[in-house]
Short mmCIF file of N, CA, C and O in Angstrom, two decimals:
data_model
loop_
_atom_site.label_atom_id
_atom_site.label_comp_id
_atom_site.label_asym_id
_atom_site.label_seq_id
_atom_site.Cartn_x
_atom_site.Cartn_y
_atom_site.Cartn_z
N MET A 1 -24.21 4.26 -8.63
CA MET A 1 -22.78 4.37 -8.43
C MET A 1 -22.08 3.97 -9.73
O MET A 1 -22.36 2.92 -10.29
N ILE A 2 -21.19 4.83 -10.18
CA ILE A 2 -20.42 4.54 -11.39
C ILE A 2 -19.07 3.99 -10.97
O ILE A 2 -18.36 4.60 -10.17
N PHE A 3 -18.73 2.83 -11.49
CA PHE A 3 -17.42 2.23 -11.25
C PHE A 3 -16.50 2.65 -12.38
O PHE A 3 -16.87 2.57 -13.55
N TYR A 4 -15.30 3.10 -12.03
CA TYR A 4 -14.32 3.53 -13.03
C TYR A 4 -12.98 2.92 -12.71
O TYR A 4 -12.49 3.02 -11.58
N ILE A 5 -12.37 2.28 -13.70
CA ILE A 5 -11.06 1.68 -13.50
C ILE A 5 -10.07 2.29 -14.48
O ILE A 5 -10.33 2.37 -15.68
N ASP A 6 -8.94 2.75 -13.90
CA ASP A 6 -7.89 3.36 -14.69
C ASP A 6 -6.62 3.31 -13.86
O ASP A 6 -6.65 3.60 -12.67
N ASP A 7 -5.51 2.95 -14.47
CA ASP A 7 -4.25 2.90 -13.75
C ASP A 7 -3.61 4.28 -13.61
O ASP A 7 -2.68 4.47 -12.84
N ASP A 8 -4.13 5.26 -14.33
CA ASP A 8 -3.61 6.63 -14.28
C ASP A 8 -4.38 7.43 -13.23
O ASP A 8 -5.55 7.76 -13.42
N ALA A 9 -3.73 7.73 -12.12
CA ALA A 9 -4.38 8.43 -11.00
C ALA A 9 -4.90 9.80 -11.40
O ALA A 9 -5.95 10.23 -10.92
N ASP A 10 -4.18 10.50 -12.29
CA ASP A 10 -4.63 11.82 -12.73
C ASP A 10 -5.93 11.73 -13.51
O ASP A 10 -6.86 12.51 -13.30
N ASP A 11 -6.00 10.77 -14.44
CA ASP A 11 -7.24 10.57 -15.21
C ASP A 11 -8.39 10.20 -14.28
O ASP A 11 -9.50 10.70 -14.43
N ALA A 12 -8.11 9.34 -13.31
CA ALA A 12 -9.15 8.92 -12.37
C ALA A 12 -9.68 10.10 -11.56
O ALA A 12 -10.89 10.23 -11.36
N GLN A 13 -8.79 10.97 -11.15
CA GLN A 13 -9.20 12.14 -10.38
C GLN A 13 -10.06 13.07 -11.22
O GLN A 13 -11.09 13.59 -10.75
N ILE A 14 -9.68 13.28 -12.47
CA ILE A 14 -10.47 14.13 -13.37
C ILE A 14 -11.86 13.56 -13.58
O ILE A 14 -12.87 14.27 -13.47
N VAL A 15 -11.93 12.28 -13.86
CA VAL A 15 -13.23 11.63 -14.08
C VAL A 15 -14.09 11.73 -12.82
O VAL A 15 -15.27 12.07 -12.90
N GLU A 16 -13.50 11.47 -11.67
CA GLU A 16 -14.25 11.55 -10.42
C GLU A 16 -14.79 12.97 -10.19
O GLU A 16 -15.95 13.15 -9.79
N GLU A 17 -13.98 13.98 -10.45
CA GLU A 17 -14.40 15.37 -10.26
C GLU A 17 -15.53 15.75 -11.21
O GLU A 17 -16.51 16.37 -10.79
N VAL A 18 -15.39 15.38 -12.48
CA VAL A 18 -16.42 15.73 -13.46
C VAL A 18 -17.73 15.03 -13.13
O VAL A 18 -18.80 15.66 -13.14
N LEU A 19 -17.67 13.76 -12.81
CA LEU A 19 -18.90 13.04 -12.47
C LEU A 19 -19.53 13.58 -11.18
O LEU A 19 -20.75 13.67 -11.08
N SER A 20 -18.71 13.96 -10.23
CA SER A 20 -19.23 14.55 -9.00
C SER A 20 -19.94 15.87 -9.30
O SER A 20 -21.02 16.14 -8.77
N ASP A 21 -19.35 16.68 -10.18
CA ASP A 21 -19.98 17.95 -10.59
C ASP A 21 -21.33 17.70 -11.27
O ASP A 21 -22.21 18.54 -11.23
N LEU A 22 -21.47 16.53 -11.89
CA LEU A 22 -22.73 16.16 -12.56
C LEU A 22 -23.68 15.43 -11.62
O LEU A 22 -24.72 14.92 -12.04
N GLY A 23 -23.32 15.34 -10.33
CA GLY A 23 -24.19 14.73 -9.34
C GLY A 23 -24.09 13.22 -9.23
O GLY A 23 -24.96 12.58 -8.64
N GLU A 24 -23.02 12.65 -9.76
CA GLU A 24 -22.86 11.19 -9.74
C GLU A 24 -21.79 10.76 -8.73
O GLU A 24 -20.76 11.40 -8.60
N SER A 25 -22.06 9.66 -8.05
CA SER A 25 -21.08 9.06 -7.15
C SER A 25 -20.22 8.08 -7.94
O SER A 25 -20.72 7.39 -8.83
N THR A 26 -18.95 8.03 -7.60
CA THR A 26 -18.05 7.11 -8.30
C THR A 26 -17.27 6.27 -7.31
O THR A 26 -17.03 6.67 -6.18
N CYS A 27 -16.88 5.12 -7.78
CA CYS A 27 -15.99 4.25 -7.05
C CYS A 27 -14.82 4.00 -8.00
O CYS A 27 -15.01 3.48 -9.10
N ILE A 28 -13.63 4.41 -7.60
CA ILE A 28 -12.45 4.36 -8.46
C ILE A 28 -11.61 3.13 -8.13
O ILE A 28 -11.37 2.83 -6.96
N PHE A 29 -11.15 2.46 -9.18
CA PHE A 29 -10.30 1.27 -9.03
C PHE A 29 -9.04 1.44 -9.86
O PHE A 29 -9.07 2.06 -10.92
N GLN A 30 -7.95 0.85 -9.38
CA GLN A 30 -6.72 0.79 -10.17
C GLN A 30 -6.41 -0.65 -10.57
O GLN A 30 -5.59 -0.86 -11.46
N HIS A 31 -7.07 -1.61 -9.94
CA HIS A 31 -6.79 -3.02 -10.22
C HIS A 31 -8.10 -3.75 -10.54
O HIS A 31 -9.10 -3.60 -9.83
N SER A 32 -8.05 -4.56 -11.56
CA SER A 32 -9.25 -5.27 -12.01
C SER A 32 -9.79 -6.22 -10.95
O SER A 32 -11.00 -6.39 -10.83
N THR A 33 -8.91 -6.83 -10.17
CA THR A 33 -9.38 -7.76 -9.14
C THR A 33 -10.27 -7.06 -8.11
O THR A 33 -11.25 -7.64 -7.63
N ASP A 34 -9.94 -5.81 -7.80
CA ASP A 34 -10.76 -5.06 -6.85
C ASP A 34 -12.13 -4.76 -7.42
O ASP A 34 -13.15 -4.87 -6.73
N LEU A 35 -12.18 -4.38 -8.69
CA LEU A 35 -13.47 -4.10 -9.33
C LEU A 35 -14.33 -5.36 -9.39
O LEU A 35 -15.51 -5.32 -9.02
N ILE A 36 -13.75 -6.46 -9.83
CA ILE A 36 -14.50 -7.72 -9.92
C ILE A 36 -14.99 -8.14 -8.54
O ILE A 36 -16.14 -8.58 -8.38
N HIS A 37 -14.16 -7.99 -7.53
CA HIS A 37 -14.56 -8.35 -6.17
C HIS A 37 -15.77 -7.54 -5.72
O HIS A 37 -16.75 -8.10 -5.19
N LEU A 38 -15.73 -6.22 -5.93
CA LEU A 38 -16.85 -5.39 -5.49
C LEU A 38 -18.12 -5.66 -6.31
O LEU A 38 -19.22 -5.62 -5.78
N LEU A 39 -17.95 -5.97 -7.59
CA LEU A 39 -19.13 -6.34 -8.40
C LEU A 39 -19.81 -7.58 -7.80
O LEU A 39 -21.04 -7.67 -7.80
N ASN A 40 -19.00 -8.49 -7.32
CA ASN A 40 -19.53 -9.74 -6.77
C ASN A 40 -19.98 -9.64 -5.32
O ASN A 40 -20.63 -10.57 -4.81
N THR A 41 -19.64 -8.54 -4.64
CA THR A 41 -19.99 -8.41 -3.22
C THR A 41 -20.57 -7.03 -2.92
O THR A 41 -20.00 -6.28 -2.11
N PRO A 42 -21.67 -6.66 -3.57
CA PRO A 42 -22.25 -5.34 -3.29
C PRO A 42 -22.80 -5.31 -1.86
O PRO A 42 -23.00 -6.36 -1.27
N PRO A 43 -23.10 -4.16 -1.31
CA PRO A 43 -23.07 -2.84 -1.94
C PRO A 43 -21.67 -2.25 -1.92
O PRO A 43 -20.86 -2.72 -1.14
N PRO A 44 -21.43 -1.22 -2.71
CA PRO A 44 -22.38 -0.62 -3.65
C PRO A 44 -22.48 -1.44 -4.93
O PRO A 44 -21.61 -2.25 -5.23
N SER A 45 -23.54 -1.19 -5.66
CA SER A 45 -23.74 -1.82 -6.97
C SER A 45 -23.43 -0.81 -8.05
O SER A 45 -23.66 0.38 -7.89
N ALA A 46 -22.92 -1.30 -9.16
CA ALA A 46 -22.57 -0.42 -10.28
C ALA A 46 -23.79 -0.16 -11.16
O ALA A 46 -24.50 -1.09 -11.52
N SER A 47 -24.01 1.11 -11.49
CA SER A 47 -25.04 1.45 -12.46
C SER A 47 -24.43 1.52 -13.86
O SER A 47 -25.10 1.26 -14.86
N ILE A 48 -23.15 1.87 -13.92
CA ILE A 48 -22.37 1.94 -15.15
C ILE A 48 -20.93 1.58 -14.78
O ILE A 48 -20.46 1.92 -13.70
N ILE A 49 -20.24 0.91 -15.70
CA ILE A 49 -18.82 0.61 -15.51
C ILE A 49 -18.05 1.29 -16.64
O ILE A 49 -18.33 1.08 -17.81
N LEU A 50 -17.07 2.10 -16.25
CA LEU A 50 -16.17 2.75 -17.20
C LEU A 50 -14.82 2.06 -17.10
O LEU A 50 -14.25 1.96 -16.00
N ILE A 51 -14.29 1.61 -18.24
CA ILE A 51 -13.03 0.87 -18.24
C ILE A 51 -12.02 1.54 -19.17
O ILE A 51 -12.30 1.71 -20.36
N ASP A 52 -10.86 1.87 -18.62
CA ASP A 52 -9.76 2.34 -19.45
C ASP A 52 -9.21 1.14 -20.21
O ASP A 52 -9.01 0.07 -19.65
N MET A 53 -8.99 1.33 -21.50
CA MET A 53 -8.52 0.22 -22.34
C MET A 53 -7.09 -0.20 -22.03
O MET A 53 -6.77 -1.38 -22.06
N ASN A 54 -6.22 0.78 -21.79
CA ASN A 54 -4.79 0.51 -21.72
C ASN A 54 -4.31 0.49 -20.28
O ASN A 54 -3.93 1.52 -19.73
N MET A 55 -4.32 -0.70 -19.70
CA MET A 55 -3.86 -0.87 -18.33
C MET A 55 -2.86 -2.02 -18.29
O MET A 55 -2.95 -2.94 -19.11
N PRO A 56 -1.91 -1.96 -17.35
CA PRO A 56 -0.96 -3.08 -17.22
C PRO A 56 -1.66 -4.29 -16.60
O PRO A 56 -2.76 -4.19 -16.08
N GLN A 57 -1.02 -5.40 -16.68
CA GLN A 57 -1.51 -6.67 -16.14
C GLN A 57 -2.77 -7.11 -16.88
O GLN A 57 -2.70 -7.86 -17.82
N VAL A 58 -3.94 -6.66 -16.47
CA VAL A 58 -5.19 -7.01 -17.13
C VAL A 58 -5.67 -5.78 -17.89
O VAL A 58 -6.02 -4.78 -17.28
N ASP A 59 -5.65 -5.86 -19.22
CA ASP A 59 -6.08 -4.69 -19.99
C ASP A 59 -7.60 -4.61 -20.03
O ASP A 59 -8.31 -5.50 -19.55
N GLY A 60 -8.11 -3.52 -20.58
CA GLY A 60 -9.54 -3.28 -20.60
C GLY A 60 -10.34 -4.35 -21.32
O GLY A 60 -11.44 -4.71 -20.89
N ILE A 61 -9.79 -4.87 -22.40
CA ILE A 61 -10.51 -5.90 -23.16
C ILE A 61 -10.64 -7.18 -22.34
O ILE A 61 -11.71 -7.80 -22.31
N GLU A 62 -9.58 -7.56 -21.65
CA GLU A 62 -9.64 -8.76 -20.81
C GLU A 62 -10.63 -8.56 -19.66
O GLU A 62 -11.41 -9.45 -19.33
N LEU A 63 -10.65 -7.37 -19.07
CA LEU A 63 -11.59 -7.09 -17.98
C LEU A 63 -13.03 -7.12 -18.49
O LEU A 63 -13.90 -7.69 -17.85
N LEU A 64 -13.27 -6.53 -19.65
CA LEU A 64 -14.60 -6.59 -20.26
C LEU A 64 -15.01 -8.04 -20.48
O LEU A 64 -16.15 -8.42 -20.19
N THR A 65 -14.10 -8.85 -20.96
CA THR A 65 -14.39 -10.28 -21.18
C THR A 65 -14.77 -10.96 -19.86
O THR A 65 -15.72 -11.75 -19.81
N GLN A 66 -14.04 -10.66 -18.79
CA GLN A 66 -14.35 -11.25 -17.48
C GLN A 66 -15.73 -10.82 -17.00
O GLN A 66 -16.49 -11.64 -16.45
N ILE A 67 -16.06 -9.55 -17.18
CA ILE A 67 -17.37 -9.04 -16.72
C ILE A 67 -18.49 -9.68 -17.52
O ILE A 67 -19.48 -10.16 -16.96
N ARG A 68 -18.35 -9.72 -18.83
CA ARG A 68 -19.41 -10.27 -19.68
C ARG A 68 -19.51 -11.79 -19.59
O ARG A 68 -20.53 -12.36 -20.00
N ALA A 69 -18.53 -12.44 -19.01
CA ALA A 69 -18.60 -13.89 -18.81
C ALA A 69 -19.59 -14.25 -17.71
O ALA A 69 -20.02 -15.40 -17.60
N GLN A 70 -19.94 -13.27 -16.89
CA GLN A 70 -20.89 -13.51 -15.79
C GLN A 70 -22.24 -12.92 -16.18
O GLN A 70 -22.40 -11.70 -16.25
N GLU A 71 -23.19 -13.77 -16.41
CA GLU A 71 -24.52 -13.36 -16.86
C GLU A 71 -25.18 -12.32 -15.94
O GLU A 71 -25.92 -11.46 -16.41
N LYS A 72 -24.89 -12.39 -14.67
CA LYS A 72 -25.53 -11.48 -13.73
C LYS A 72 -25.15 -10.02 -13.96
O LYS A 72 -25.80 -9.12 -13.44
N PHE A 73 -24.11 -9.78 -14.77
CA PHE A 73 -23.69 -8.41 -15.07
C PHE A 73 -24.13 -7.93 -16.45
O PHE A 73 -23.75 -6.85 -16.88
N ASP A 74 -24.94 -8.72 -17.13
CA ASP A 74 -25.36 -8.38 -18.50
C ASP A 74 -26.09 -7.04 -18.59
O ASP A 74 -26.00 -6.36 -19.61
N GLU A 75 -26.82 -6.66 -17.55
CA GLU A 75 -27.62 -5.43 -17.60
C GLU A 75 -26.83 -4.17 -17.25
O GLU A 75 -27.33 -3.06 -17.40
N ILE A 76 -25.60 -4.34 -16.79
CA ILE A 76 -24.79 -3.17 -16.43
C ILE A 76 -24.10 -2.65 -17.68
O ILE A 76 -23.33 -3.38 -18.32
N PRO A 77 -24.35 -1.40 -18.06
CA PRO A 77 -23.65 -0.83 -19.22
C PRO A 77 -22.15 -0.73 -18.94
O PRO A 77 -21.73 -0.29 -17.87
N VAL A 78 -21.37 -1.15 -19.93
CA VAL A 78 -19.92 -1.07 -19.82
C VAL A 78 -19.42 -0.19 -20.96
O VAL A 78 -19.69 -0.46 -22.12
N ILE A 79 -18.70 0.87 -20.58
CA ILE A 79 -18.18 1.82 -21.54
C ILE A 79 -16.66 1.71 -21.53
O ILE A 79 -16.02 1.83 -20.49
N MET A 80 -16.11 1.48 -22.70
CA MET A 80 -14.67 1.40 -22.85
C MET A 80 -14.15 2.79 -23.17
O MET A 80 -14.75 3.52 -23.97
N MET A 81 -13.02 3.15 -22.56
CA MET A 81 -12.45 4.49 -22.76
C MET A 81 -10.98 4.39 -23.15
O MET A 81 -10.25 3.55 -22.62
N SER A 82 -10.59 5.25 -24.08
CA SER A 82 -9.20 5.24 -24.53
C SER A 82 -8.82 6.56 -25.18
O SER A 82 -9.69 7.29 -25.66
N ASN A 83 -7.52 6.85 -25.19
CA ASN A 83 -7.01 8.02 -25.90
C ASN A 83 -6.88 7.73 -27.39
O ASN A 83 -6.82 8.64 -28.20
N SER A 84 -6.79 6.46 -27.74
CA SER A 84 -6.66 6.09 -29.15
C SER A 84 -7.93 5.40 -29.61
O SER A 84 -8.66 4.82 -28.82
N ALA A 85 -8.17 5.49 -30.89
CA ALA A 85 -9.40 4.90 -31.44
C ALA A 85 -9.06 3.98 -32.61
O ALA A 85 -9.38 4.27 -33.77
N GLN A 86 -8.41 2.87 -32.32
CA GLN A 86 -8.06 1.91 -33.36
C GLN A 86 -9.31 1.14 -33.76
O GLN A 86 -9.93 0.47 -32.91
N PRO A 87 -9.69 1.22 -35.03
CA PRO A 87 -10.94 0.56 -35.47
C PRO A 87 -11.04 -0.91 -35.11
O PRO A 87 -12.10 -1.37 -34.70
N SER A 88 -9.94 -1.66 -35.20
CA SER A 88 -10.01 -3.09 -34.89
C SER A 88 -10.30 -3.33 -33.40
O SER A 88 -11.08 -4.21 -33.04
N LYS A 89 -9.70 -2.53 -32.52
CA LYS A 89 -9.96 -2.68 -31.08
C LYS A 89 -11.38 -2.24 -30.73
O LYS A 89 -12.04 -2.86 -29.91
N ILE A 90 -11.84 -1.18 -31.38
CA ILE A 90 -13.20 -0.70 -31.14
C ILE A 90 -14.21 -1.78 -31.53
O ILE A 90 -15.12 -2.09 -30.78
N GLU A 91 -14.02 -2.37 -32.69
CA GLU A 91 -14.93 -3.41 -33.16
C GLU A 91 -14.88 -4.63 -32.24
O GLU A 91 -15.91 -5.23 -31.94
N HIS A 92 -13.69 -4.98 -31.77
CA HIS A 92 -13.56 -6.10 -30.86
C HIS A 92 -14.34 -5.83 -29.56
O HIS A 92 -15.04 -6.71 -29.06
N CYS A 93 -14.25 -4.61 -29.04
CA CYS A 93 -14.99 -4.25 -27.83
C CYS A 93 -16.49 -4.39 -28.06
O CYS A 93 -17.22 -4.88 -27.19
N ARG A 94 -16.94 -3.96 -29.21
CA ARG A 94 -18.37 -4.05 -29.54
C ARG A 94 -18.82 -5.51 -29.60
O ARG A 94 -19.86 -5.88 -29.07
N GLN A 95 -17.99 -6.34 -30.21
CA GLN A 95 -18.35 -7.75 -30.36
C GLN A 95 -18.39 -8.51 -29.04
O GLN A 95 -19.17 -9.45 -28.90
N ILE A 96 -17.57 -8.12 -28.08
CA ILE A 96 -17.54 -8.87 -26.82
C ILE A 96 -18.39 -8.25 -25.73
O ILE A 96 -18.36 -8.71 -24.59
N GLY A 97 -19.18 -7.22 -26.08
CA GLY A 97 -20.19 -6.79 -25.13
C GLY A 97 -20.11 -5.40 -24.56
O GLY A 97 -20.90 -5.07 -23.66
N ALA A 98 -19.21 -4.56 -25.04
CA ALA A 98 -19.21 -3.17 -24.57
C ALA A 98 -20.47 -2.49 -25.10
O ALA A 98 -20.95 -2.81 -26.18
N ASN A 99 -20.98 -1.54 -24.34
CA ASN A 99 -22.17 -0.79 -24.76
C ASN A 99 -21.83 0.47 -25.53
O ASN A 99 -22.65 0.99 -26.28
N LEU A 100 -20.59 0.97 -25.32
CA LEU A 100 -20.17 2.21 -25.96
C LEU A 100 -18.66 2.30 -25.87
O LEU A 100 -18.06 1.79 -24.91
N PHE A 101 -18.06 2.93 -26.86
CA PHE A 101 -16.63 3.23 -26.84
C PHE A 101 -16.50 4.74 -26.83
O PHE A 101 -17.06 5.42 -27.68
N MET A 102 -15.76 5.26 -25.86
CA MET A 102 -15.66 6.70 -25.69
C MET A 102 -14.20 7.12 -25.71
O MET A 102 -13.40 6.59 -24.92
N THR A 103 -13.84 8.00 -26.63
CA THR A 103 -12.48 8.51 -26.60
C THR A 103 -12.37 9.51 -25.46
O THR A 103 -13.33 10.23 -25.17
N LYS A 104 -11.22 9.54 -24.82
CA LYS A 104 -11.02 10.46 -23.70
C LYS A 104 -10.84 11.87 -24.25
O LYS A 104 -10.09 12.08 -25.20
N GLY A 105 -11.51 12.81 -23.65
CA GLY A 105 -11.40 14.19 -24.07
C GLY A 105 -10.09 14.80 -23.60
O GLY A 105 -9.51 14.36 -22.62
N PHE A 106 -9.65 15.81 -24.32
CA PHE A 106 -8.40 16.47 -23.95
C PHE A 106 -8.63 17.81 -23.26
O PHE A 106 -7.70 18.47 -22.87
N SER A 107 -9.88 18.19 -23.09
CA SER A 107 -10.20 19.40 -22.35
C SER A 107 -11.29 19.07 -21.35
O SER A 107 -12.06 18.12 -21.55
N MET A 108 -11.38 19.85 -20.30
CA MET A 108 -12.43 19.61 -19.29
C MET A 108 -13.81 19.75 -19.92
O MET A 108 -14.72 18.99 -19.58
N LYS A 109 -13.96 20.68 -20.83
CA LYS A 109 -15.25 20.87 -21.48
C LYS A 109 -15.64 19.62 -22.27
O LYS A 109 -16.77 19.15 -22.19
N ALA A 110 -14.69 19.06 -23.02
CA ALA A 110 -14.97 17.85 -23.81
C ALA A 110 -15.28 16.66 -22.91
O ALA A 110 -16.18 15.87 -23.20
N ILE A 111 -14.55 16.55 -21.82
CA ILE A 111 -14.79 15.45 -20.88
C ILE A 111 -16.19 15.57 -20.28
O ILE A 111 -16.94 14.59 -20.22
N LYS A 112 -16.54 16.76 -19.86
CA LYS A 112 -17.86 16.97 -19.27
C LYS A 112 -18.97 16.68 -20.28
O LYS A 112 -19.96 16.02 -19.95
N GLN A 113 -18.81 17.15 -21.51
CA GLN A 113 -19.82 16.89 -22.55
C GLN A 113 -19.96 15.39 -22.80
O GLN A 113 -21.07 14.89 -22.99
N GLY A 114 -18.84 14.67 -22.78
CA GLY A 114 -18.89 13.22 -22.98
C GLY A 114 -19.68 12.53 -21.89
O GLY A 114 -20.52 11.66 -22.16
N PHE A 115 -19.46 12.92 -20.65
CA PHE A 115 -20.19 12.30 -19.55
C PHE A 115 -21.66 12.74 -19.51
O PHE A 115 -22.52 11.95 -19.12
N GLU A 116 -21.94 13.97 -19.89
CA GLU A 116 -23.34 14.39 -20.00
C GLU A 116 -24.07 13.53 -21.04
O GLU A 116 -25.20 13.09 -20.80
N TYR A 117 -23.41 13.26 -22.15
CA TYR A 117 -23.99 12.39 -23.19
C TYR A 117 -24.23 10.99 -22.62
O TYR A 117 -25.31 10.42 -22.75
N LEU A 118 -23.22 10.47 -21.96
CA LEU A 118 -23.29 9.12 -21.39
C LEU A 118 -24.42 8.99 -20.38
O LEU A 118 -25.16 8.01 -20.38
N LEU A 119 -24.58 9.98 -19.53
CA LEU A 119 -25.59 9.92 -18.48
C LEU A 119 -27.01 10.13 -19.01
O LEU A 119 -27.97 9.76 -18.34
N ALA A 120 -27.13 10.71 -20.20
CA ALA A 120 -28.45 10.95 -20.78
C ALA A 120 -28.99 9.72 -21.53
O ALA A 120 -30.17 9.69 -21.89
N ILE A 121 -28.17 8.72 -21.74
CA ILE A 121 -28.58 7.54 -22.50
C ILE A 121 -29.53 6.67 -21.68
O ILE A 121 -29.28 6.40 -20.51
N ASP A 122 -30.60 6.22 -22.31
CA ASP A 122 -31.48 5.21 -21.71
C ASP A 122 -30.88 3.86 -22.09
O ASP A 122 -31.10 3.35 -23.19
N TRP A 123 -30.11 3.28 -21.19
CA TRP A 123 -29.34 2.08 -21.50
C TRP A 123 -30.22 0.87 -21.80
O TRP A 123 -29.79 -0.05 -22.49
N LYS A 124 -31.42 0.85 -21.31
CA LYS A 124 -32.31 -0.29 -21.59
C LYS A 124 -32.77 -0.29 -23.06
O LYS A 124 -33.08 -1.32 -23.62
N LYS A 125 -32.78 0.89 -23.67
CA LYS A 125 -33.23 1.01 -25.06
C LYS A 125 -32.09 1.25 -26.04
O LYS A 125 -32.28 1.14 -27.24
N PHE A 126 -30.91 1.59 -25.54
CA PHE A 126 -29.78 1.97 -26.39
C PHE A 126 -29.21 0.77 -27.12
O PHE A 126 -28.74 -0.18 -26.51
N SER A 127 -29.30 0.80 -28.43
CA SER A 127 -28.73 -0.24 -29.27
C SER A 127 -28.02 0.46 -30.44
O SER A 127 -28.60 0.66 -31.50
N PRO A 128 -26.77 0.85 -30.20
CA PRO A 128 -26.10 1.70 -31.18
C PRO A 128 -25.74 1.01 -32.49
O PRO A 128 -25.43 -0.18 -32.50
N THR A 129 -25.79 1.80 -33.55
CA THR A 129 -25.25 1.34 -34.83
C THR A 129 -23.73 1.36 -34.69
O THR A 129 -23.19 1.83 -33.68
N GLU A 130 -23.04 0.89 -35.70
CA GLU A 130 -21.58 0.91 -35.68
C GLU A 130 -21.05 2.33 -35.46
O GLU A 130 -20.11 2.55 -34.70
N GLU A 131 -21.68 3.29 -36.12
CA GLU A 131 -21.24 4.69 -36.01
C GLU A 131 -21.58 5.26 -34.64
O GLU A 131 -20.81 6.03 -34.06
N GLU A 132 -22.74 4.92 -34.09
CA GLU A 132 -23.16 5.43 -32.78
C GLU A 132 -22.38 4.80 -31.62
O GLU A 132 -22.39 5.33 -30.52
N PHE A 133 -21.74 3.67 -31.88
CA PHE A 133 -21.03 2.96 -30.83
C PHE A 133 -19.82 3.77 -30.31
O PHE A 133 -19.42 3.61 -29.18
N VAL A 134 -19.28 4.64 -31.15
CA VAL A 134 -18.10 5.42 -30.76
C VAL A 134 -18.52 6.87 -30.47
O VAL A 134 -19.10 7.53 -31.34
N TYR A 135 -18.21 7.33 -29.26
CA TYR A 135 -18.43 8.72 -28.91
C TYR A 135 -17.05 9.37 -28.80
O TYR A 135 -16.21 8.94 -28.03
N LYS A 136 -16.84 10.38 -29.61
CA LYS A 136 -15.54 11.07 -29.61
C LYS A 136 -15.67 12.37 -28.82
O LYS A 136 -16.36 13.28 -29.24
N ALA A 137 -15.02 12.38 -27.66
CA ALA A 137 -15.05 13.56 -26.79
C ALA A 137 -14.17 14.67 -27.35
O ALA A 137 -13.27 14.45 -28.09
#
């Protein structure tokens, strides 16, 4: 089950549709407290967590910090997603435990290709270089 958090309902619907077309189940969240609660009270359990960077109240970086503060979630890949790719924010995400930074695609084809790439990664072996850490859809 892929957990995805985004305050934009349209983006969430697109992500859910693309992942469903790729055979993946998703659980969509709009609030960080709901995601943290479900992480702590499975089922379902997250196989991957996708976090939108720019959210009100608790932004993506703060949510990533909360997730990585709990050792029991260390093995869950966390992918940060954003429309912007500010180098300082990307580096900060890498330093605090994100597994990948993915820019949001602007076409359905780009979005699908991004998720195909993401799903093909062997997360147990994936240790990206600085350049590999960013996937541009």
